[in-house]
Short mmCIF file of C-alpha atoms and ligand atoms in Angstrom, two decimals:
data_model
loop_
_atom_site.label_atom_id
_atom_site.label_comp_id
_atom_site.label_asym_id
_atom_site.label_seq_id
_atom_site.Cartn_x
_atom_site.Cartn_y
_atom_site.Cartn_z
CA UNK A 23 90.61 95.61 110.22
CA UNK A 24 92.38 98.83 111.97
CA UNK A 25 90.95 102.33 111.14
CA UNK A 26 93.80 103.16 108.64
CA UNK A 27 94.09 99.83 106.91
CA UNK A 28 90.03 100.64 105.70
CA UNK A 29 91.41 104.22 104.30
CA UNK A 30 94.29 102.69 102.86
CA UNK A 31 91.74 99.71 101.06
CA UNK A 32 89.58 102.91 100.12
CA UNK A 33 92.60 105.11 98.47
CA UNK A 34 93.04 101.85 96.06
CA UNK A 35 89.88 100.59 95.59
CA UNK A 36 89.53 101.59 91.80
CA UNK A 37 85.81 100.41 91.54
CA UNK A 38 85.35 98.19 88.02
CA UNK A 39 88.74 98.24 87.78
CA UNK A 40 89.26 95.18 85.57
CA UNK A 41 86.27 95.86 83.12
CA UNK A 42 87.91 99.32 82.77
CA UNK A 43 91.46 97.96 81.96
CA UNK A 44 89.24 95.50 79.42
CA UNK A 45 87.42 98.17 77.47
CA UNK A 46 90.91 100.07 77.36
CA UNK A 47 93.08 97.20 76.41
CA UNK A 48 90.41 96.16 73.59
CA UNK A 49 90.84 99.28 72.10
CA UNK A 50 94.65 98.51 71.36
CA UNK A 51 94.49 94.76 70.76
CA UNK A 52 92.08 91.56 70.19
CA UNK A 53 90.74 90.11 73.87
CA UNK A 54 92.70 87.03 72.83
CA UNK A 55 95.99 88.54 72.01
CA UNK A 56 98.83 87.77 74.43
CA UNK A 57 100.41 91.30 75.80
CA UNK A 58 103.86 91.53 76.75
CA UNK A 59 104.94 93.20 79.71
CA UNK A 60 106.40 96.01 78.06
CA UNK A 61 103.23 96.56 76.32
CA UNK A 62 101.12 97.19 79.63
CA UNK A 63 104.35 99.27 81.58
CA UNK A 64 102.33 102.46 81.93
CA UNK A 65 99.59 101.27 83.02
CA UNK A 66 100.51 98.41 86.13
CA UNK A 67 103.79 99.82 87.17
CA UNK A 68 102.79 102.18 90.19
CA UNK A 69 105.76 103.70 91.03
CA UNK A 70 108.45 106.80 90.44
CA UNK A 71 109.96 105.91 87.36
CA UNK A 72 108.14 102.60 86.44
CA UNK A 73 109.68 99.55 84.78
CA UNK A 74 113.51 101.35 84.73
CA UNK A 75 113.12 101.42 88.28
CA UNK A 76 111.93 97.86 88.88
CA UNK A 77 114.55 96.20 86.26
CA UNK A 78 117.22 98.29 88.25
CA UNK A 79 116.25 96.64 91.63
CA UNK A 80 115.91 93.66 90.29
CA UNK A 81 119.26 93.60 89.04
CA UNK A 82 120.67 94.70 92.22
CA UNK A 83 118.72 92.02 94.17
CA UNK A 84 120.24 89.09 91.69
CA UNK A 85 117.26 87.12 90.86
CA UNK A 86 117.58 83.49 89.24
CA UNK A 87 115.18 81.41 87.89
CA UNK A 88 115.14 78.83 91.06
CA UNK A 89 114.60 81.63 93.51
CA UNK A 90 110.48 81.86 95.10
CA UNK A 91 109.83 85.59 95.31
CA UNK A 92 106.94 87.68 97.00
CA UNK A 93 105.65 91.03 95.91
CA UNK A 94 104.44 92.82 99.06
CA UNK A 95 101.95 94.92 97.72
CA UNK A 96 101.89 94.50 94.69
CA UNK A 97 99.37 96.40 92.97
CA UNK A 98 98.00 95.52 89.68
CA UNK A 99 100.94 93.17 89.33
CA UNK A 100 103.72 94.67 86.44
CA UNK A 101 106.82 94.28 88.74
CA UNK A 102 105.47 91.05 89.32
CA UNK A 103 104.95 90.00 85.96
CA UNK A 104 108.37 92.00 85.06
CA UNK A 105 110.38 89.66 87.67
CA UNK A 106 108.38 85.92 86.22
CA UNK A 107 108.98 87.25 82.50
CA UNK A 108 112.50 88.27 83.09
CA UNK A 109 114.07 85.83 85.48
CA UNK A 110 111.80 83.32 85.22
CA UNK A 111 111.13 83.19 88.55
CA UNK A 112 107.95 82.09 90.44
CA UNK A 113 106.02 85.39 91.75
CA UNK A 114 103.73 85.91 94.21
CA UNK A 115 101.80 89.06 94.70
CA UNK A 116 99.88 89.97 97.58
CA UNK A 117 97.85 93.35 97.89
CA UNK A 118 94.61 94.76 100.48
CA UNK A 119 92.98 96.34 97.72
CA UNK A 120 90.63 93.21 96.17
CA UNK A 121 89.98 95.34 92.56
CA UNK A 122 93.87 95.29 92.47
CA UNK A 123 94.31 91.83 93.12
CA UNK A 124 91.18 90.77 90.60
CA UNK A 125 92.77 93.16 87.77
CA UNK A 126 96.43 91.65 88.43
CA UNK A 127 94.90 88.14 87.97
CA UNK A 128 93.57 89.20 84.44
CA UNK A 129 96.36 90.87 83.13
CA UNK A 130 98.67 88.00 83.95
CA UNK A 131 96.77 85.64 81.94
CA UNK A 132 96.82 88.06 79.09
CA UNK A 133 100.39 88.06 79.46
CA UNK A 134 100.59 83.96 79.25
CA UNK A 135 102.51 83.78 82.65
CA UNK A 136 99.77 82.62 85.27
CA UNK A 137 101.88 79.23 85.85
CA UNK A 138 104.10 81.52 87.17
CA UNK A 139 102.86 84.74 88.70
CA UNK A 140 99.99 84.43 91.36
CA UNK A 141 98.30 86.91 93.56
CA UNK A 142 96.15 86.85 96.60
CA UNK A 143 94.59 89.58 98.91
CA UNK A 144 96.25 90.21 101.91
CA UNK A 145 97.41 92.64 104.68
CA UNK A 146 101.79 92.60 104.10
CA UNK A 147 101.56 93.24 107.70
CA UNK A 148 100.15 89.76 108.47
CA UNK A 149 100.79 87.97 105.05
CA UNK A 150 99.16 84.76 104.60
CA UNK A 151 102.11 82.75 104.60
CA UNK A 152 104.59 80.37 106.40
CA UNK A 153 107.95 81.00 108.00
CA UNK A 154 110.71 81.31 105.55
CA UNK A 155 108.86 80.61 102.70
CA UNK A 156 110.12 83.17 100.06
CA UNK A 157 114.23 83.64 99.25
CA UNK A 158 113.20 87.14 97.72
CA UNK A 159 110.57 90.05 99.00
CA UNK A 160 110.07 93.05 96.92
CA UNK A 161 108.93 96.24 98.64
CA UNK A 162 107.99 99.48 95.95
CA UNK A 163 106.56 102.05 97.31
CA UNK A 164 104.49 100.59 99.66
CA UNK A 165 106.08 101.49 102.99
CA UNK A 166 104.69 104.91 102.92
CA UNK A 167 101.42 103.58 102.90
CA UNK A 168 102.00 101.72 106.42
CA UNK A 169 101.80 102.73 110.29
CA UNK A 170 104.30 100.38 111.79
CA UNK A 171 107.24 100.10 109.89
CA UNK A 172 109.31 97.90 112.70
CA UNK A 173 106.37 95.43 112.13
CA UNK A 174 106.12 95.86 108.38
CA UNK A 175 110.25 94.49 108.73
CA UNK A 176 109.97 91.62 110.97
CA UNK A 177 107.01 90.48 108.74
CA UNK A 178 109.11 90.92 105.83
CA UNK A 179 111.90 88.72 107.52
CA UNK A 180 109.55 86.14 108.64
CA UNK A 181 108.87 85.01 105.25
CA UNK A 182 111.97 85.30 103.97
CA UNK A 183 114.60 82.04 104.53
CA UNK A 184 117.88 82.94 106.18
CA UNK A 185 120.31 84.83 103.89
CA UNK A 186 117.35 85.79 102.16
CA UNK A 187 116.73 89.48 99.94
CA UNK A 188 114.73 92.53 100.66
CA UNK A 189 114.31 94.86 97.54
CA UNK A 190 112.49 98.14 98.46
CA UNK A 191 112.01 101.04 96.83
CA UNK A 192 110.65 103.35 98.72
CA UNK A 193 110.04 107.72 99.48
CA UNK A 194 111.49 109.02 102.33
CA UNK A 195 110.84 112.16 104.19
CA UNK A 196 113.24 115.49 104.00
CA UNK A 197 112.52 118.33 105.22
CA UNK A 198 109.59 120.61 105.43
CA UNK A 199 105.59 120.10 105.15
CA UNK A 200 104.50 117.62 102.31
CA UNK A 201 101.93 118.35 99.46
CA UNK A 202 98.96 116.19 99.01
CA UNK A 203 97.17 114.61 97.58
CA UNK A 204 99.94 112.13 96.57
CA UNK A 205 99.84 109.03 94.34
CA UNK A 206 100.16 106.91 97.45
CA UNK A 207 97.35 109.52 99.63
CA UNK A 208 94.40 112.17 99.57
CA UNK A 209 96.49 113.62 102.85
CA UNK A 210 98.53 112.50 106.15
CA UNK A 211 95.41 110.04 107.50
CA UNK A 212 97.38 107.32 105.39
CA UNK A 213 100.67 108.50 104.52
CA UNK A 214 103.50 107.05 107.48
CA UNK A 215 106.66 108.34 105.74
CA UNK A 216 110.05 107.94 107.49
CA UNK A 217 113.58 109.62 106.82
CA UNK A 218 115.97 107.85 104.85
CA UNK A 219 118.36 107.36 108.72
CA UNK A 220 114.59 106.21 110.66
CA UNK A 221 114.04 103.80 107.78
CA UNK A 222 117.40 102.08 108.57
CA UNK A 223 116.87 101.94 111.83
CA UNK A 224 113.73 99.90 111.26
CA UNK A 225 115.57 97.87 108.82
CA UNK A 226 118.44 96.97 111.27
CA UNK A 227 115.83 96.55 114.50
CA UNK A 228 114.44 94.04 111.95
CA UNK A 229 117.46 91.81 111.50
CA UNK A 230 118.29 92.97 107.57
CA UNK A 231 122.24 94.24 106.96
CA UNK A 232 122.42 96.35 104.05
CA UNK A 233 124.26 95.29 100.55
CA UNK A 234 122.68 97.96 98.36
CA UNK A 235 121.70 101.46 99.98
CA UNK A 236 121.51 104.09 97.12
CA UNK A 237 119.65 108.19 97.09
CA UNK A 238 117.47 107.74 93.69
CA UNK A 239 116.34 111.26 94.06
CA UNK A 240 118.16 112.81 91.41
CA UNK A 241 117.94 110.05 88.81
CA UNK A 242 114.27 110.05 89.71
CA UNK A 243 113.89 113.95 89.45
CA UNK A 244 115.51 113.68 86.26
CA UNK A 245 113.23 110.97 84.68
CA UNK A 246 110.35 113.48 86.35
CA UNK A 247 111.55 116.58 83.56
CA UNK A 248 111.90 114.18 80.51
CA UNK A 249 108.08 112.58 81.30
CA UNK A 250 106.74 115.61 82.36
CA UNK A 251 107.87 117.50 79.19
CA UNK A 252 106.68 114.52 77.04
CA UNK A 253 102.67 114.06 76.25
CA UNK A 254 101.07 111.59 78.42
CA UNK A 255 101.20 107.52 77.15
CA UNK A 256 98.75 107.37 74.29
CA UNK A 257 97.90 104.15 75.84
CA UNK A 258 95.76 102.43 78.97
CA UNK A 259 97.97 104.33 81.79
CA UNK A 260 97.83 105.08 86.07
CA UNK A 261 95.04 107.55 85.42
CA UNK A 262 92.98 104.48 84.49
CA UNK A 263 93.04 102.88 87.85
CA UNK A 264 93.96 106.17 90.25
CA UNK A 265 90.84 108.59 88.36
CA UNK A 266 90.99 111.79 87.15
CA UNK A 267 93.24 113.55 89.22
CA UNK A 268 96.21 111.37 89.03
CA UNK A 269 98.11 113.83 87.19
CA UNK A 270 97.72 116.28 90.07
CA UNK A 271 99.38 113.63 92.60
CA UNK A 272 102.34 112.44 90.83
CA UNK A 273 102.46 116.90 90.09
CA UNK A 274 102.35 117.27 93.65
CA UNK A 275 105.36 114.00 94.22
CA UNK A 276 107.97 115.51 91.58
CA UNK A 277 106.93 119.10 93.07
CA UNK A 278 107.72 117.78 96.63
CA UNK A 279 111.33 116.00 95.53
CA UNK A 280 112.07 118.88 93.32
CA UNK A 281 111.78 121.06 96.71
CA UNK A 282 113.62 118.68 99.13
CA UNK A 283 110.39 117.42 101.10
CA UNK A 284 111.02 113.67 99.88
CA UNK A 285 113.92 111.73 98.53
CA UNK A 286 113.99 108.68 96.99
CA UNK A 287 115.68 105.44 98.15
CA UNK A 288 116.58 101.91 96.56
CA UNK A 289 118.14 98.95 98.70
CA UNK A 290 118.64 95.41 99.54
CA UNK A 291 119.25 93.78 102.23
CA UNK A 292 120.03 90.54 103.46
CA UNK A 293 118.16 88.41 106.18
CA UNK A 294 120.22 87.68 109.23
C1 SAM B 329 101.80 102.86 95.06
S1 SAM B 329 101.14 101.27 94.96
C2 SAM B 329 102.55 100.30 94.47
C3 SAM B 329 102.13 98.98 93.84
C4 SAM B 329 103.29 98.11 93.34
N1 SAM B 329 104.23 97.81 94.39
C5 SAM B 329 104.00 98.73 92.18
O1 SAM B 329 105.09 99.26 92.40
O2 SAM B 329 103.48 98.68 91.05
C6 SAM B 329 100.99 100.82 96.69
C7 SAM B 329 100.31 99.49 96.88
O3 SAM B 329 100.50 99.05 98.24
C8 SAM B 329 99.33 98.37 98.64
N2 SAM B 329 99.29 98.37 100.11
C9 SAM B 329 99.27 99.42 100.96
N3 SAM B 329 99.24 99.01 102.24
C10 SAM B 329 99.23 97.65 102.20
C11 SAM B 329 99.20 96.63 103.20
N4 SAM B 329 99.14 96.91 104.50
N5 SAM B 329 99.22 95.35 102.79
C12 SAM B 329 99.26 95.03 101.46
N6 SAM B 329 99.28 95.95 100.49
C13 SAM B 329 99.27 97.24 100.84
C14 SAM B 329 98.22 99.18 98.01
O4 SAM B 329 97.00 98.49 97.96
C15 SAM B 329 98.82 99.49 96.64
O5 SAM B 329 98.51 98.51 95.70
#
């Protein structure tokens, strides 16, 4: 394991993770109660403007029931779940962080849906799978978190059959110095942002062609105001498995798109 994939596994290694989300959860409903995936949205959706933005790519990356789809980093599973619950599609989610991949295992059997969603620990940049196995990867804000991004690509294509769909949603640099911590790192030691023109380059050295390139920034600054002005989810939320200070980092992410350090970027592409 390289130096940076260790920090990475540290940033997200939410200690008791899974007994936390238990005590939390009880608190709201019976252990035996099946939760819906709207129910858990502020808690397991780990990224700039949660389930909106996942439904959104999702519609733009036309999912159907038949179609075998892989969450690259997935997290604690909710875009996974999302994608099984909505489309009825089979899910896979694989993630480095082990607490992440333990927690998404529970929650999807409180949700009813582990015939369709599974999850395994893995490194996206050397995913346990075969050639063309998936017709579907889904890539939200992970990229930032990884060195190589020509690598994290090809992977990406590997997997995926020809004609197949890349959904990412992803930050991309601007201008000027960035303010950490961020939800996705403590400081630059594991944070490999790329501008929105480098990113498709990486993309198109990859062997993707793009059907969907769209600048969230502004529908993601706006979202940023309405939440921010809001009181926090009464509810099990992201400060549950990020700590504490989790308010400071997504703080410091709308502070650095509000002053043009970061943008925001959806798209999908197809596999040559
Ligand atoms: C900000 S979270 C996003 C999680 C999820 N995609 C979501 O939107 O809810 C970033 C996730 O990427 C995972 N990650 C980072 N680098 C990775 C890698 N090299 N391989 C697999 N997962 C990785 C982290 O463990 C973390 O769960």
């Amino acid at each position: 394991m390289t130096d940076t994939i260790t920090k990475v596994r540290e940033h997200y290694s939410a200690t008791g993770l899974t007994d936390r989300i238990k005590s939390a959860l009880a608190r709201i409903t019976p252990e035996g109660q099946t939760l819906t995936v709207a129910q858990l949205a502020s808690l397991d959706q780990f990224h700039t403007r949660g389930i909106l933005a996942t439904a959104e790519l999702a519609g733009a990356a036309g999912l159907e029931p038949s179609i075998r789809v892989l969450d690259l980093g997935c997290g604690i599973g909710g875009p996974a779940r999302y994608l099984a619950a909505t489309f009825g599609c089979k899910v896979t989610g694989v993630d480095l962080s082990p607490g992440f991949i333990d927690a998404a295992t529970y929650l999807t059997a409180r949700c009813g849906l582990s015939d369709r969603v599974t999850f395994q620990v893995g490194d996206a940049l050397h995913a346990p799978f075969e050639d063309a196995a998936f017709d579907a990867v889904f890539l939200q804000h992970v990229a930032m978190n990884i060195e190589d991004r020509v690598a994290l690509y090809a992977e990406a294509r590997r997997i995926l059959t020809p004609g197949g769909r890349l959904a990412a949603y992803d930050l991309v640099f601007r201008d000027g110095a960035v303010v950490y911590p961020v939800p996705w790192a403590r400081d630059t030691s594991t944070s490999f942002l790329l501008s929105e023109a480098d990113t498709r380059t990486a993309l198109e050295q990859a062997g993707f062609k793009a059907v969907l390139w769209r600048d969230d920034t502004q529908t993601a600054l706006d979202w940023f105001k309405v939440t921010m002005a809001g009181s926090p989810p009464s509810g099990p939320n992201l400060g549950l498995v990020m700590g504490p200070d989790f308010p400071v980092m997504t703080g410091n992410l709308a502070r650095n798109l509000r002053e043009n350090r970061l943008g925001v970027l959806s798209v999908v592409l197809i596999r040559d």
